[in-house]
Amino acid sequence: MARRRAAEKRTLTPDPRYNSELIAYMINAIMGRGKKATAASIVYGALEDIQSKLKDEDPLAVLTQAMENIKPKLEVKSRRVGGATYQVPVEVGPKRQTALASRWLIQYSKGRRGMPMRRALSMELLDAYANQGSCIKKRDDTHKMAQANKAFAHYRW
């Protein structure tokens, strides 16, 4: 554990097009090797695809609802007690919920082979918006693991 003072959290500047911190976070999460313009074109392109598929829905609202559907409420952390390691269920904080949801979204979007990232991201977002797909399955698996290890909840500290 660090003995110095805690690092101060930087505030994220909202993206210029939608004025949303969530979109800025997604752009930064997708960005690789400092190519922010490429990451921005992927995210904005995915939102345009969502706009064209769902005419009456706002793409920012679809993104927000999809992220809310993906966010896990519980996860398990390993705790070593004596000689045994227990999987202890813990509640997930709001920042970590967003981080996990975006990480899973990007991971499963990259896993869709044979299509551009923009289209894969829009399809994953639409699946998550409809409460189905790989990200929702990952969230449910995380919740099931926490539920199965509920007996070790007293090791939380």
XYZ file of N, CA, C and O in Angstrom:
628
model
N 0.842 -1.178 0.000
C 0.000 0.000 0.000
C 0.888 1.242 0.000
O 1.922 1.282 0.665
N 0.501 2.245 -0.719
C 1.293 3.462 -0.828
C 1.292 4.223 0.488
O 0.281 4.304 1.180
N 2.448 4.750 0.830
C 2.552 5.484 2.090
C 2.425 6.991 1.873
O 2.326 7.740 2.820
N 2.466 7.389 0.635
C 2.325 8.822 0.352
C 0.861 9.190 0.295
O -0.015 8.350 0.451
N 0.609 10.448 0.006
C -0.779 10.898 -0.074
C -1.467 10.255 -1.280
O -0.816 9.868 -2.251
N -2.772 10.165 -1.219
C -3.542 9.568 -2.306
C -3.496 10.479 -3.529
O -3.520 11.713 -3.412
N -3.422 9.879 -4.690
C -3.386 10.656 -5.926
C -4.731 11.338 -6.131
O -5.784 10.760 -5.869
N -4.680 12.570 -6.591
C -5.930 13.301 -6.823
C -6.563 12.837 -8.122
O -5.872 12.577 -9.108
N -7.878 12.716 -8.108
C -8.614 12.262 -9.284
C -8.760 13.418 -10.264
O -9.164 14.521 -9.896
N -8.429 13.144 -11.511
C -8.595 14.167 -12.538
C -10.017 14.133 -13.061
O -10.603 13.067 -13.214
N -10.542 15.292 -13.369
C -11.879 15.340 -13.944
C -11.776 15.141 -15.450
O -10.833 15.613 -16.096
N -12.737 14.445 -15.982
C -12.749 14.137 -17.406
C -13.526 15.228 -18.132
O -14.649 15.559 -17.749
N -12.930 15.796 -19.170
C -13.632 16.826 -19.924
C -14.621 16.152 -20.873
O -14.273 15.182 -21.549
N -15.848 16.612 -20.917
C -16.857 16.000 -21.800
C -16.467 16.130 -23.262
O -15.736 17.036 -23.650
N -16.982 15.195 -24.065
C -16.654 15.237 -25.491
C -17.363 16.424 -26.143
O -18.400 16.883 -25.674
N -16.812 16.962 -27.240
C -17.385 18.174 -27.834
C -18.716 17.962 -28.556
O -19.540 18.875 -28.598
N -18.959 16.777 -29.101
C -20.159 16.581 -29.916
C -21.420 16.390 -29.079
O -22.439 17.005 -29.332
N -21.345 15.505 -28.081
C -22.527 15.197 -27.270
C -22.474 15.827 -25.877
O -23.430 15.734 -25.128
N -21.338 16.423 -25.522
C -21.130 17.029 -24.213
C -21.388 16.012 -23.096
O -22.056 16.307 -22.105
N -20.847 14.808 -23.268
C -21.064 13.725 -22.326
C -19.731 13.180 -21.816
O -18.824 12.903 -22.610
N -19.624 13.028 -20.496
C -18.407 12.451 -19.920
C -18.314 10.961 -20.220
O -17.221 10.419 -20.336
N -19.460 10.281 -20.327
C -19.457 8.850 -20.617
C -18.856 8.571 -21.993
O -18.066 7.639 -22.158
N -19.206 9.389 -22.987
C -18.651 9.207 -24.328
C -17.158 9.504 -24.319
O -16.373 8.790 -24.951
N -16.742 10.536 -23.576
C -15.314 10.837 -23.462
C -14.576 9.673 -22.808
O -13.459 9.323 -23.224
N -15.201 9.050 -21.809
C -14.603 7.895 -21.149
C -14.466 6.723 -22.119
O -13.436 6.038 -22.151
N -15.505 6.497 -22.930
C -15.469 5.406 -23.905
C -14.383 5.651 -24.962
O -13.675 4.721 -25.352
N -14.253 6.895 -25.404
C -13.219 7.224 -26.390
C -11.839 6.926 -25.808
O -10.993 6.303 -26.459
N -11.617 7.350 -24.570
C -10.319 7.110 -23.938
C -10.082 5.626 -23.702
O -8.941 5.162 -23.765
N -11.132 4.866 -23.416
C -10.970 3.435 -23.173
C -10.657 2.687 -24.464
O -9.885 1.721 -24.458
N -11.239 3.114 -25.565
C -10.993 2.458 -26.855
C -9.638 2.853 -27.435
O -9.006 2.065 -28.134
N -9.190 4.043 -27.097
C -7.964 4.583 -27.684
C -6.773 3.657 -27.446
O -6.552 3.181 -26.348
N -6.031 3.418 -28.497
C -4.804 2.648 -28.396
C -3.659 3.400 -29.028
O -3.823 4.026 -30.085
N -2.520 3.389 -28.378
C -1.311 4.033 -28.893
C -1.495 5.521 -29.173
O -0.923 6.065 -30.118
N -2.339 6.183 -28.417
C -2.513 7.623 -28.539
C -3.331 8.089 -29.718
O -3.364 9.278 -30.021
N -4.029 7.164 -30.380
C -4.810 7.537 -31.562
C -6.232 7.912 -31.143
O -7.179 7.155 -31.346
N -6.359 9.099 -30.595
C -7.650 9.540 -30.067
C -8.643 9.848 -31.180
O -9.836 9.597 -31.036
N -8.183 10.389 -32.288
C -9.079 10.713 -33.396
C -9.700 9.439 -33.971
O -10.889 9.413 -34.309
N -8.912 8.373 -34.057
C -9.430 7.101 -34.552
C -10.461 6.540 -33.589
O -11.523 6.065 -34.005
N -10.156 6.608 -32.281
C -11.093 6.120 -31.263
C -12.384 6.927 -31.286
O -13.484 6.371 -31.172
N -12.266 8.242 -31.464
C -13.452 9.096 -31.518
C -14.300 8.751 -32.741
O -15.541 8.706 -32.656
N -13.664 8.487 -33.870
C -14.438 8.138 -35.065
C -15.138 6.796 -34.886
O -16.249 6.605 -35.394
N -14.532 5.865 -34.147
C -15.179 4.580 -33.877
C -16.422 4.784 -33.015
O -17.502 4.281 -33.327
N -16.278 5.551 -31.927
C -17.406 5.751 -31.007
C -18.514 6.545 -31.687
O -19.695 6.167 -31.625
N -18.165 7.640 -32.342
C -19.184 8.452 -33.016
C -19.848 7.669 -34.150
O -21.049 7.792 -34.383
N -19.065 6.875 -34.855
C -19.635 6.038 -35.914
C -20.610 5.013 -35.369
O -21.665 4.759 -35.962
N -20.262 4.412 -34.224
C -21.167 3.450 -33.592
C -22.467 4.134 -33.175
O -23.561 3.571 -33.338
N -22.355 5.351 -32.646
C -23.565 6.088 -32.250
C -24.398 6.463 -33.471
O -25.634 6.466 -33.399
N -23.750 6.771 -34.596
C -24.493 7.050 -35.830
C -25.205 5.799 -36.333
O -26.344 5.877 -36.814
N -24.543 4.635 -36.213
C -25.185 3.374 -36.603
C -26.413 3.100 -35.752
O -27.454 2.653 -36.260
N -26.290 3.381 -34.449
C -27.434 3.194 -33.544
C -28.562 4.144 -33.937
O -29.730 3.762 -33.944
N -28.213 5.381 -34.281
C -29.213 6.367 -34.704
C -29.946 5.903 -35.954
O -31.160 6.061 -36.064
N -29.205 5.289 -36.880
C -29.850 4.841 -38.121
C -30.722 3.602 -37.897
O -31.725 3.425 -38.585
N -30.346 2.750 -36.944
C -31.141 1.545 -36.680
C -32.366 1.832 -35.833
O -33.441 1.292 -36.065
N -32.205 2.668 -34.811
C -33.318 3.032 -33.934
C -33.668 4.490 -34.205
O -33.083 5.389 -33.610
N -34.592 4.708 -35.091
C -34.913 6.069 -35.541
C -35.429 6.973 -34.408
O -35.056 8.125 -34.309
N -36.298 6.420 -33.537
C -36.948 7.260 -32.533
C -36.165 7.357 -31.227
O -36.574 8.061 -30.321
N -35.021 6.676 -31.115
C -34.229 6.693 -29.884
C -33.029 7.627 -30.017
O -32.431 7.745 -31.080
N -32.672 8.269 -28.896
C -31.480 9.094 -28.834
C -30.275 8.183 -28.605
O -30.294 7.372 -27.673
N -29.225 8.257 -29.431
C -28.097 7.340 -29.271
C -27.386 7.480 -27.923
O -26.894 6.495 -27.380
N -27.347 8.696 -27.368
C -26.732 8.887 -26.057
C -27.538 8.167 -24.977
O -26.976 7.549 -24.070
N -28.865 8.207 -25.090
C -29.721 7.499 -24.137
C -29.551 5.986 -24.273
O -29.560 5.260 -23.271
N -29.382 5.512 -25.501
C -29.161 4.080 -25.732
C -27.838 3.658 -25.105
O -27.763 2.631 -24.417
N -26.783 4.457 -25.306
C -25.477 4.164 -24.711
C -25.564 4.144 -23.185
O -25.062 3.224 -22.533
N -26.225 5.146 -22.615
C -26.350 5.236 -21.162
C -27.114 4.043 -20.603
O -26.692 3.437 -19.607
N -28.228 3.678 -21.232
C -29.025 2.546 -20.762
C -28.262 1.230 -20.932
O -28.325 0.358 -20.064
N -27.533 1.084 -22.039
C -26.741 -0.129 -22.257
C -25.671 -0.268 -21.178
O -25.458 -1.362 -20.633
N -25.010 0.828 -20.847
C -23.985 0.787 -19.798
C -24.607 0.459 -18.438
O -24.030 -0.287 -17.652
N -25.785 1.023 -18.164
C -26.463 0.700 -16.903
C -26.826 -0.779 -16.839
O -26.780 -1.391 -15.778
N -27.209 -1.356 -17.984
C -27.550 -2.775 -18.022
C -26.317 -3.653 -17.811
O -26.430 -4.738 -17.247
N -25.156 -3.206 -18.267
C -23.941 -4.008 -18.167
C -23.309 -3.919 -16.782
O -22.729 -4.887 -16.301
N -23.419 -2.788 -16.114
C -22.702 -2.557 -14.857
C -22.999 -3.635 -13.811
O -24.155 -3.893 -13.505
N -21.947 -4.240 -13.240
C -22.162 -5.231 -12.187
C -22.355 -4.559 -10.826
O -21.749 -3.527 -10.548
N -23.196 -5.149 -10.006
C -23.415 -4.623 -8.652
C -22.500 -5.305 -7.636
O -22.130 -4.704 -6.644
N -22.176 -6.577 -7.882
C -21.312 -7.358 -6.995
C -20.207 -8.021 -7.802
O -20.388 -8.307 -8.987
N -19.083 -8.280 -7.152
C -18.015 -9.068 -7.736
C -17.330 -9.830 -6.614
O -17.614 -9.602 -5.439
N -16.436 -10.740 -6.962
C -15.693 -11.470 -5.942
C -14.236 -11.031 -5.949
O -13.672 -10.731 -7.004
N -13.662 -10.953 -4.743
C -12.245 -10.646 -4.594
C -11.614 -11.753 -3.775
O -12.231 -12.287 -2.858
N -10.398 -12.094 -4.104
C -9.697 -13.148 -3.380
C -9.155 -12.607 -2.057
O -8.511 -11.556 -2.025
N -9.416 -13.339 -0.973
C -8.883 -13.009 0.348
C -8.164 -14.239 0.878
O -8.718 -15.331 0.846
N -6.968 -14.037 1.347
C -6.201 -15.147 1.902
C -6.369 -15.138 3.411
O -5.975 -14.190 4.087
N -6.955 -16.201 3.939
C -7.183 -16.330 5.375
C -6.540 -17.644 5.802
O -6.951 -18.716 5.346
N -5.541 -17.541 6.661
C -4.808 -18.740 7.043
C -4.066 -19.278 5.839
O -3.298 -18.589 5.198
N -4.321 -20.536 5.492
C -3.682 -21.106 4.318
C -4.611 -21.192 3.137
O -4.226 -21.648 2.069
N -5.855 -20.749 3.317
C -6.856 -20.895 2.256
C -7.152 -19.551 1.603
O -7.065 -18.500 2.240
N -7.509 -19.608 0.345
C -7.924 -18.417 -0.390
C -9.422 -18.504 -0.642
O -9.908 -19.496 -1.182
N -10.156 -17.481 -0.212
C -11.602 -17.453 -0.372
C -11.981 -16.394 -1.388
O -11.368 -15.336 -1.460
N -13.018 -16.692 -2.149
C -13.600 -15.711 -3.063
C -14.687 -14.978 -2.283
O -15.752 -15.529 -2.030
N -14.412 -13.751 -1.905
C -15.317 -12.988 -1.045
C -16.127 -12.020 -1.896
O -15.541 -11.218 -2.635
N -17.463 -12.076 -1.816
C -18.271 -11.125 -2.592
C -18.208 -9.718 -1.987
O -18.302 -9.560 -0.770
N -17.996 -8.733 -2.838
C -17.962 -7.338 -2.406
C -18.811 -6.501 -3.361
O -18.978 -6.858 -4.534
N -19.333 -5.404 -2.853
C -20.081 -4.477 -3.702
C -19.101 -3.681 -4.560
O -17.997 -3.389 -4.137
N -19.539 -3.323 -5.743
C -18.690 -2.604 -6.691
C -19.048 -1.125 -6.627
O -20.221 -0.756 -6.698
N -18.023 -0.282 -6.512
C -18.235 1.161 -6.488
C -18.623 1.691 -7.852
O -18.409 1.033 -8.878
N -19.187 2.890 -7.908
C -19.671 3.432 -9.181
C -18.590 3.614 -10.246
O -18.820 3.337 -11.432
N -17.397 4.055 -9.877
C -16.318 4.241 -10.868
C -15.884 2.891 -11.434
O -15.655 2.754 -12.640
N -15.763 1.892 -10.542
C -15.346 0.559 -11.000
C -16.438 -0.086 -11.848
O -16.143 -0.822 -12.791
N -17.701 0.186 -11.531
C -18.799 -0.338 -12.351
C -18.663 0.155 -13.782
O -18.760 -0.629 -14.740
N -18.411 1.439 -13.941
C -18.252 2.021 -15.276
C -17.026 1.448 -15.968
O -17.069 1.131 -17.165
N -15.936 1.296 -15.212
C -14.703 0.763 -15.794
C -14.902 -0.671 -16.271
O -14.505 -1.025 -17.388
N -15.532 -1.509 -15.447
C -15.761 -2.898 -15.832
C -16.704 -3.000 -17.023
O -16.465 -3.760 -17.957
N -17.775 -2.202 -16.997
C -18.751 -2.244 -18.090
C -18.101 -1.843 -19.410
O -18.284 -2.513 -20.434
N -17.319 -0.766 -19.407
C -16.680 -0.335 -20.656
C -15.624 -1.340 -21.096
O -15.482 -1.620 -22.288
N -14.884 -1.916 -20.148
C -13.869 -2.915 -20.484
C -14.502 -4.134 -21.139
O -14.014 -4.636 -22.152
N -15.611 -4.627 -20.566
C -16.296 -5.785 -21.138
C -16.870 -5.459 -22.507
O -16.798 -6.266 -23.427
N -17.442 -4.260 -22.642
C -18.022 -3.842 -23.915
C -16.963 -3.825 -25.019
O -17.185 -4.349 -26.113
N -15.814 -3.269 -24.728
C -14.737 -3.191 -25.714
C -14.175 -4.583 -25.998
O -13.911 -4.930 -27.157
N -14.018 -5.387 -24.950
C -13.479 -6.741 -25.121
C -14.352 -7.576 -26.047
O -13.855 -8.218 -26.975
N -15.657 -7.561 -25.820
C -16.540 -8.370 -26.646
C -16.767 -7.760 -28.022
O -17.080 -8.470 -28.972
N -16.604 -6.448 -28.145
C -16.668 -5.824 -29.472
C -15.465 -6.245 -30.307
O -15.599 -6.552 -31.494
N -14.301 -6.264 -29.694
C -13.093 -6.703 -30.407
C -13.177 -8.183 -30.747
O -12.582 -8.631 -31.720
N -13.901 -8.934 -29.944
C -14.045 -10.363 -30.174
C -14.914 -10.707 -31.366
O -14.871 -11.833 -31.872
N -15.707 -9.766 -31.826
C -16.540 -9.995 -33.020
C -15.662 -9.827 -34.247
O -15.388 -8.717 -34.692
N -15.234 -10.928 -34.789
C -14.314 -10.898 -35.919
C -15.057 -10.698 -37.233
O -16.233 -11.031 -37.357
N -14.342 -10.165 -38.209
C -14.881 -10.052 -39.554
C -15.724 -8.820 -39.807
O -16.433 -8.757 -40.806
N -15.672 -7.840 -38.906
C -16.421 -6.599 -39.131
C -15.633 -5.440 -38.527
O -14.826 -5.645 -37.629
N -15.876 -4.233 -38.998
C -15.175 -3.077 -38.433
C -15.556 -2.853 -36.970
O -16.645 -3.231 -36.533
N -14.648 -2.262 -36.226
C -14.862 -2.041 -34.789
C -16.094 -1.176 -34.549
O -16.829 -1.393 -33.586
N -16.329 -0.210 -35.391
C -17.483 0.681 -35.204
C -18.785 -0.110 -35.258
O -19.674 0.085 -34.438
N -18.897 -1.029 -36.212
C -20.111 -1.833 -36.338
C -20.229 -2.837 -35.195
O -21.318 -3.058 -34.667
N -19.101 -3.428 -34.804
C -19.105 -4.385 -33.699
C -19.526 -3.701 -32.402
O -20.317 -4.252 -31.617
N -19.028 -2.476 -32.177
C -19.387 -1.727 -30.971
C -20.867 -1.376 -30.976
O -21.548 -1.508 -29.950
N -21.383 -0.955 -32.109
C -22.810 -0.616 -32.171
C -23.677 -1.846 -31.943
O -24.704 -1.774 -31.262
N -23.269 -3.003 -32.466
C -24.043 -4.224 -32.262
C -24.011 -4.666 -30.803
O -25.030 -5.094 -30.245
N -22.847 -4.559 -30.145
C -22.747 -4.899 -28.716
C -23.605 -3.943 -27.888
O -24.270 -4.375 -26.942
N -23.597 -2.665 -28.238
C -24.417 -1.694 -27.509
C -25.902 -1.996 -27.672
O -26.668 -1.923 -26.701
N -26.307 -2.338 -28.885
C -27.721 -2.664 -29.109
C -28.116 -3.939 -28.366
O -29.219 -4.022 -27.808
N -27.218 -4.929 -28.332
C -27.490 -6.148 -27.563
C -27.627 -5.841 -26.076
O -28.528 -6.336 -25.405
N -26.711 -5.016 -25.560
C -26.756 -4.659 -24.139
C -28.001 -3.825 -23.822
O -28.588 -3.956 -22.754
N -28.396 -2.978 -24.765
C -29.603 -2.171 -24.584
C -30.840 -3.063 -24.473
O -31.762 -2.776 -23.715
N -30.823 -4.189 -25.210
C -31.939 -5.131 -25.191
C -31.773 -6.200 -24.099
O -32.503 -7.181 -24.082
N -30.798 -6.019 -23.206
C -30.526 -6.952 -22.110
C -30.202 -8.357 -22.611
O -30.707 -9.347 -22.092
N -29.358 -8.444 -23.615
C -28.891 -9.736 -24.108
C -27.473 -9.554 -24.631
O -26.964 -8.444 -24.661
N -26.825 -10.635 -24.990
C -25.487 -10.543 -25.544
C -24.405 -10.935 -24.557
O -24.661 -11.317 -23.417
N -23.176 -10.835 -25.010
C -22.014 -11.308 -24.255
C -21.769 -10.510 -22.979
O -21.410 -11.083 -21.952
N -21.932 -9.200 -23.043
C -21.675 -8.360 -21.867
C -22.658 -8.666 -20.742
O -22.274 -8.717 -19.568
N -23.910 -8.867 -21.096
C -24.924 -9.181 -20.090
C -24.648 -10.551 -19.484
O -24.805 -10.753 -18.274
N -24.188 -11.495 -20.313
C -23.842 -12.827 -19.802
C -22.670 -12.726 -18.827
O -22.658 -13.391 -17.793
N -21.687 -11.894 -19.141
C -20.536 -11.699 -18.255
C -20.985 -11.102 -16.929
O -20.536 -11.533 -15.856
N -21.879 -10.110 -16.964
C -22.398 -9.517 -15.736
C -23.149 -10.556 -14.905
O -22.970 -10.647 -13.691
N -23.974 -11.364 -15.574
C -24.732 -12.392 -14.861
C -23.806 -13.446 -14.252
O -24.045 -13.914 -13.136
N -22.742 -13.819 -14.973
C -21.771 -14.771 -14.428
C -21.079 -14.205 -13.192
O -20.849 -14.923 -12.210
N -20.753 -12.907 -13.234
C -20.126 -12.255 -12.087
C -21.066 -12.260 -10.887
O -20.653 -12.542 -9.762
N -22.344 -11.960 -11.141
C -23.326 -11.964 -10.055
C -23.545 -13.370 -9.506
O -23.693 -13.546 -8.288
N -23.559 -14.384 -10.390
C -23.730 -15.770 -9.937
C -22.559 -16.208 -9.069
O -22.752 -16.907 -8.074
N -21.346 -15.803 -9.451
C -20.167 -16.149 -8.666
C -20.246 -15.519 -7.275
O -19.940 -16.167 -6.268
N -20.685 -14.280 -7.212
C -20.830 -13.610 -5.917
C -21.920 -14.275 -5.080
O -21.770 -14.443 -3.868
N -22.998 -14.665 -5.723
C -24.105 -15.326 -5.019
C -23.673 -16.687 -4.485
O -24.021 -17.070 -3.378
N -22.883 -17.418 -5.281
C -22.433 -18.746 -4.865
C -21.466 -18.671 -3.676
O -21.406 -19.604 -2.868
N -20.728 -17.579 -3.558
C -19.754 -17.428 -2.478
C -20.263 -16.522 -1.358
O -19.466 -15.939 -0.622
N -21.572 -16.418 -1.240
C -22.176 -15.558 -0.220
C -21.790 -16.006 1.195
O -21.760 -15.199 2.117
N -21.475 -17.293 1.357
C -21.128 -17.821 2.671
C -19.834 -17.215 3.215
O -19.605 -17.208 4.428
N -18.979 -16.697 2.316
C -17.706 -16.128 2.748
C -17.769 -14.612 2.908
O -16.730 -13.967 3.027
N -18.962 -14.052 2.934
C -19.122 -12.600 3.007
C -18.575 -12.042 4.324
O -18.191 -10.874 4.380
N -18.512 -12.865 5.358
C -18.018 -12.367 6.649
C -16.502 -12.135 6.641
O -15.973 -11.559 7.573
N -15.793 -12.560 5.583
C -14.361 -12.285 5.464
C -14.086 -10.906 4.851
O -12.939 -10.538 4.672
N -15.138 -10.201 4.534
C -14.966 -8.868 3.930
C -14.456 -7.900 4.992
O -15.001 -7.804 6.078
N -13.405 -7.159 4.661
C -12.932 -6.110 5.557
C -12.254 -5.008 4.814
O -12.034 -5.050 3.664
